[in-house]
Coordinates of C-alpha atoms in Angstrom, one line a residue:
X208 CA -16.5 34.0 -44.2
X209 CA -17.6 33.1 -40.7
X210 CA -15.4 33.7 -37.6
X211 CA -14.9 32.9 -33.8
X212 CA -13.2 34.8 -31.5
X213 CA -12.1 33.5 -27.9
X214 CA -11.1 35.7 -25.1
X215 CA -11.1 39.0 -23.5
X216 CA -14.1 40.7 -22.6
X217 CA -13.7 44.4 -20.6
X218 CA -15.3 47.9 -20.2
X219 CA -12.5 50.4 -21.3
X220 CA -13.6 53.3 -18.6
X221 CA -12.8 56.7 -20.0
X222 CA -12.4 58.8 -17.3
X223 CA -12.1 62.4 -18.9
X224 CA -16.3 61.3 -20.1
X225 CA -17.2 59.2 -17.0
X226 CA -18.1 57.0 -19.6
X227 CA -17.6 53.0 -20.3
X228 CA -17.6 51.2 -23.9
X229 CA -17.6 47.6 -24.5
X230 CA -14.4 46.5 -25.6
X231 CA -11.5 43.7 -25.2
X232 CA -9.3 42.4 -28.0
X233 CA -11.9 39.7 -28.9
X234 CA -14.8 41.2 -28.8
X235 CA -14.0 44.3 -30.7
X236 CA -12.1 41.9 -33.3
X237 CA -15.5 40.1 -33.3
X238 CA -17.7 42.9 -34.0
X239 CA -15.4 44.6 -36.2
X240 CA -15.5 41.1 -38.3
X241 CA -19.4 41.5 -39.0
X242 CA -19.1 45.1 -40.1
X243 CA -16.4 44.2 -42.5
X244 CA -18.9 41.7 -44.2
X245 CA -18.5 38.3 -42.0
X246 CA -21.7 35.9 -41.9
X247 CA -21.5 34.6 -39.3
X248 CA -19.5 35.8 -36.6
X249 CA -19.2 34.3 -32.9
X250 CA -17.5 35.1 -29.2
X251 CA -16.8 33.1 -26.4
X252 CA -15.1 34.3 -23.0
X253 CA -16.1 34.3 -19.5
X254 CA -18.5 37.3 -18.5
X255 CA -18.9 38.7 -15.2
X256 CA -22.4 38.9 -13.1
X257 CA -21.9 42.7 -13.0
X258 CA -23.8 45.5 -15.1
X259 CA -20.8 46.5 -17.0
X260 CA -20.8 42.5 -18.6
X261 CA -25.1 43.2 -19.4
X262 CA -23.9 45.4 -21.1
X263 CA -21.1 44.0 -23.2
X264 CA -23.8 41.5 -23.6
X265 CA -26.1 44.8 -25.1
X266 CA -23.8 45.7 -27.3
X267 CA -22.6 41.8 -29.2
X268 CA -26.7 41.5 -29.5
X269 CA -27.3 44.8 -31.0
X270 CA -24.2 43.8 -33.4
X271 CA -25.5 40.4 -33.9
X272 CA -22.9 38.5 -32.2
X273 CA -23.7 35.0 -31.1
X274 CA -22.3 34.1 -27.8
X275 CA -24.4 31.2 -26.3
X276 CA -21.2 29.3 -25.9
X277 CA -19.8 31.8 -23.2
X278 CA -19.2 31.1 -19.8
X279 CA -21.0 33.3 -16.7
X280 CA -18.6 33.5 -13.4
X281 CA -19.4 35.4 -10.1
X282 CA -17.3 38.7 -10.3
X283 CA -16.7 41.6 -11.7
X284 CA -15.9 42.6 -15.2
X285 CA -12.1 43.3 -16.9
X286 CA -12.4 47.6 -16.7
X287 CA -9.0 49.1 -17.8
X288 CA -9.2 53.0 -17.0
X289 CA -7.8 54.9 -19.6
X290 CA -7.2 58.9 -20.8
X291 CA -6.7 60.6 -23.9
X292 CA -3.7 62.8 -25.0
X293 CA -4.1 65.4 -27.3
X294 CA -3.4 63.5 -30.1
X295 CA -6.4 61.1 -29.4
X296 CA -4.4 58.9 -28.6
X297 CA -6.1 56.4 -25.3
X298 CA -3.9 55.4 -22.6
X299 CA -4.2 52.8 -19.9
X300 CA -3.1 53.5 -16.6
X301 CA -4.6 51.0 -14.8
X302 CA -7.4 49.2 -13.6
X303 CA -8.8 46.3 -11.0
X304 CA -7.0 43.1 -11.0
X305 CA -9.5 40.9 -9.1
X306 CA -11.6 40.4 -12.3
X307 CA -13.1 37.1 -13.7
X308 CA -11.0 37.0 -16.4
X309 CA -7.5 37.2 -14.3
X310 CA -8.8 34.7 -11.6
X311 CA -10.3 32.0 -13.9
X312 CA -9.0 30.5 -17.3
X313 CA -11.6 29.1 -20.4
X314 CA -11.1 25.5 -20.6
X315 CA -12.5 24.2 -23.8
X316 CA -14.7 21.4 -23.9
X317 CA -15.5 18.9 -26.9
X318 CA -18.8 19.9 -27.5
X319 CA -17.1 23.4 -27.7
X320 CA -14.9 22.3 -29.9
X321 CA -17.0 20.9 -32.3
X322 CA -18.8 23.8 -32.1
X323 CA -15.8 25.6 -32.9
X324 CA -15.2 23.7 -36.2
X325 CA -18.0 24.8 -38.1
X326 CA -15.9 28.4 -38.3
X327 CA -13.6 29.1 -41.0
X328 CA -11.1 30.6 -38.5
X329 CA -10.4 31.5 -34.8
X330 CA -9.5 34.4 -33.4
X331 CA -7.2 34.2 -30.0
X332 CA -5.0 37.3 -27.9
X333 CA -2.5 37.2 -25.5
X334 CA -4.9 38.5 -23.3
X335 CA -7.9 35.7 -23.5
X336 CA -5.1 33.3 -21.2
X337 CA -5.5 30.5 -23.7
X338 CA -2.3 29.7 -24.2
X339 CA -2.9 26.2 -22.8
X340 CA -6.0 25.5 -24.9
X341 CA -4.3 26.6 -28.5
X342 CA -3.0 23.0 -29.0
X343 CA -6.6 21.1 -28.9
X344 CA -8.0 24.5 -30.3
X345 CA -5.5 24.1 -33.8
X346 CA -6.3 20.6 -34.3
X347 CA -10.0 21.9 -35.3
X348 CA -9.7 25.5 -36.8
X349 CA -7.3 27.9 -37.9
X350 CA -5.9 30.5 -35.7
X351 CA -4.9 34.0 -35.8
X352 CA -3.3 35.5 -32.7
X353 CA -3.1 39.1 -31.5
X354 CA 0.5 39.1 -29.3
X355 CA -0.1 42.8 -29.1
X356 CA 3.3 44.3 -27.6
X357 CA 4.3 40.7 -26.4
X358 CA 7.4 40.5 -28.6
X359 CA 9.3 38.2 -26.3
X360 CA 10.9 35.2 -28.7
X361 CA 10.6 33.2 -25.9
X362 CA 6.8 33.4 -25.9
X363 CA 6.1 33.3 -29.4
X364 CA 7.7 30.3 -29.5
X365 CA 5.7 29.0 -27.1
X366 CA 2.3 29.5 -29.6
X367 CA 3.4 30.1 -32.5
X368 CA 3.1 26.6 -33.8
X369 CA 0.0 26.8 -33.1
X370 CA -0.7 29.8 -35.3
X371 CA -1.9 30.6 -38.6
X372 CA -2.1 34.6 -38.8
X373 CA 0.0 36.8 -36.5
X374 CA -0.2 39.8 -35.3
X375 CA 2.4 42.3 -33.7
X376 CA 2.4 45.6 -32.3
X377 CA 5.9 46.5 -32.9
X378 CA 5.5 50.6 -32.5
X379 CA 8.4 50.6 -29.5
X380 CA 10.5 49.0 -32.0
X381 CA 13.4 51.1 -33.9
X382 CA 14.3 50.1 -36.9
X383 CA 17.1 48.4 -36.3
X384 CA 15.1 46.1 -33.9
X385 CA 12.5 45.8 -36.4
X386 CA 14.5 44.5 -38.7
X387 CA 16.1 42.0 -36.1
X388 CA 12.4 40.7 -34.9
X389 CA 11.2 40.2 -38.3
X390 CA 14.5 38.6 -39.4
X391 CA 13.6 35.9 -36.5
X392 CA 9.7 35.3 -36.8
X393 CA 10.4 34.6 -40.4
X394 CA 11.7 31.4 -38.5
X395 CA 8.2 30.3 -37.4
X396 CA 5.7 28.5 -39.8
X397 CA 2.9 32.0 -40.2
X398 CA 1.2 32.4 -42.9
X399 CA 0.6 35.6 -42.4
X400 CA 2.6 38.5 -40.2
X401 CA 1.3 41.9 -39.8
X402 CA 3.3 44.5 -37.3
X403 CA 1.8 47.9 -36.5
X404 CA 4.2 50.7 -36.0
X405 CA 1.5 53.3 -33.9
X406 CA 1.4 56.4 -36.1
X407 CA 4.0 54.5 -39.0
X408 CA 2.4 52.3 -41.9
X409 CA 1.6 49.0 -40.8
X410 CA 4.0 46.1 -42.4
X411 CA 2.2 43.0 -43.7
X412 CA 4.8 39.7 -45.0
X413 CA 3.4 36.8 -46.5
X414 CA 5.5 34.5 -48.5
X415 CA 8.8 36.6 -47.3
X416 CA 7.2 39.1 -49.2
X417 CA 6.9 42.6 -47.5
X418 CA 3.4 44.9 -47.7
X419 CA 3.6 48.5 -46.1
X420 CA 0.1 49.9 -45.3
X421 CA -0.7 53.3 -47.5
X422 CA -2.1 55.7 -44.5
X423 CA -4.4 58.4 -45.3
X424 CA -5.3 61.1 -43.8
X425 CA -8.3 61.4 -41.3
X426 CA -9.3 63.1 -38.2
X427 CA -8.6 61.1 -35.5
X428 CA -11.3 61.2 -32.9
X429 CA -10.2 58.4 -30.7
X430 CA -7.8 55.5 -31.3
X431 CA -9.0 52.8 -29.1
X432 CA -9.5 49.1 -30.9
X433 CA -8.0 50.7 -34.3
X434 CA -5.5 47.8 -34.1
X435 CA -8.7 45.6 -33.6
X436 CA -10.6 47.1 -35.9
X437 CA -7.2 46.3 -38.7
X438 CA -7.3 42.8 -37.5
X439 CA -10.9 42.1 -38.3
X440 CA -10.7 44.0 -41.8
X441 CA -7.4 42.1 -43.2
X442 CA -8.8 38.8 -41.9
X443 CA -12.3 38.6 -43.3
X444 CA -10.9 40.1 -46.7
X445 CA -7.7 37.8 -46.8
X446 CA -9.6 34.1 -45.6
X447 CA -12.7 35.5 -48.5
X448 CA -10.0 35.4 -51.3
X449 CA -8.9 39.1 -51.7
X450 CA -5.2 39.8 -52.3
X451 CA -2.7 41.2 -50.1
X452 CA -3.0 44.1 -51.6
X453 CA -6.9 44.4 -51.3
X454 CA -7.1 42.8 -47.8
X455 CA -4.2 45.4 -46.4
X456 CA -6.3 48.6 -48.5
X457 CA -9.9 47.4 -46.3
X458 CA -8.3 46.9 -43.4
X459 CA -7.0 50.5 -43.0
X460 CA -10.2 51.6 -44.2
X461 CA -11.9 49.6 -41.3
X462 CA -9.3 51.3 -39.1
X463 CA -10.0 54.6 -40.0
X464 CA -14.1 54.2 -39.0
X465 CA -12.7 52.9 -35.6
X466 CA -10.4 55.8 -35.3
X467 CA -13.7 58.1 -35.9
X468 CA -15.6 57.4 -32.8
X469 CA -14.9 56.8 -29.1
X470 CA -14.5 53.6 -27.6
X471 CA -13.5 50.0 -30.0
X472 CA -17.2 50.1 -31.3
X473 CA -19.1 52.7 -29.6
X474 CA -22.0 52.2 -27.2
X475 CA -21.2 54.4 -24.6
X476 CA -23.1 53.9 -20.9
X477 CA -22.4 56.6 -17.9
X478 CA -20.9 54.9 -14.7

């Protein structure tokens, strides 16, 4: 199974450590991807000139990630600050806004897309800005999107014929509203829908067809990229031929190792 993903790029700055770890949606669903068995595994995004995206750079190297077809802008890198709760839990609280990623937008060329095609699937989040891309991107690969907590109807119509694999994080949801939001993405063409409920058993449909995640119990060091980290697992399983069943089982187990260190994949650097 070989896989692409297109996007974000950050630093996620702990601030209780004074430490930074490579990170982003893309790149941690990327990285995650070649641990779970992927042969070939790509990433393409815009890195900054600053020593926080040398860095990022360090890390997809050391983890074998090609990324030849990225772009370099002036600028600074994406570097979300974020604390932990007692639960290990990580949240954001804020960050700079004058990054490369929110002043410039990857516009996808032919020789990238040909590049693209020789991938069995793309990986895309609502955070890469490539909503305007996704139509030229689905003529040449599958796609699987991460809309994380964007749960607006109005938005996943707006992709979602575009998309082959979705994926939700519906932990805000009751289940009333759970039901309801379910009940009206069954109207779009996925394949595949997986919703994470935060500390609650993920829920996996396929074929209307309903999979609840088994949970086991670990010690939770730190949860950052865990919903990554699922991503990757269910997707180089499911597009290799495993079952539901097997795909949703290595998944969680891929979430779990995430959940055991700091940061989406580790490599920690002082500030």
């Amino acid at each position: 199974m070989n896989l692409i993903a297109i996007g974000d790029n950050v630093v996620d700055c702990y601030l209780d450590q004074n430490k930074y770890y490579p990170g982003g949606n893309c790149v941690n669903v990327a990285v995650n991807a070649k641990k779970n068995g992927a042969e070939n595994v790509a990433y393409m995004g815009v890195f900054a000139t600053d020593q926080k995206a040398e860095h990022i750079k360090h890390a997809l190297n050391q983890e074998s990630i090609d990324f030849e077809y990225s772009r370099t802008a002036e600028g600074i890198s994406g570097q979300p600050q974020v604390s932990l709760t007692p639960e290990g839990d990580r949240v954001f609280i804020g960050g700079p806004k004058n990054t490369v990623q929110h002043v410039l937008k990857l516009q996808l060329t032919e020789k990238d897309l040909e590049y693209i095609s020789q991938y069995d699937l793309c990986h895309v989040s609502c955070y890469s800005s490539m909503e305007g891309e996704l139509a030229k991107l689905s003529k040449v690969i599958d796609i699987s999107y991460d809309f994380s907590n964007k749960l607006d109807l109005d938005y996943v119509e707006l992709v979602a014929k575009h998309i082959k694999h979705a994926f939700f994080s519906a932990a805000e949801l009751n289940d009333h509203e759970l039901k309801a939001f379910i009940d009206k993405i069954s109207e779009f063409d996925f394949e595949v829908v997986a919703l994470t409920r935060g500390g609650l058993p993920a829920l996996f449909i396929k074929d209307n067809h309903i999979y609840e995640q088994t949970l086991n119990p670990i010690k939770v060091i730190d949860t950052m990229g865990a919903g990554d980290s699922l991503i990757a697992g269910f997707l180089v399983n499911y597009i290799s031929g495993a079952d539901m069943n097997v795909s949703i089982e290595r998944a969680t187990k891929s979430a779990e190792n995430t959940c055991k260190m700091y940061g989406g994949f580790g490599y920690p650097k002082e500030f």
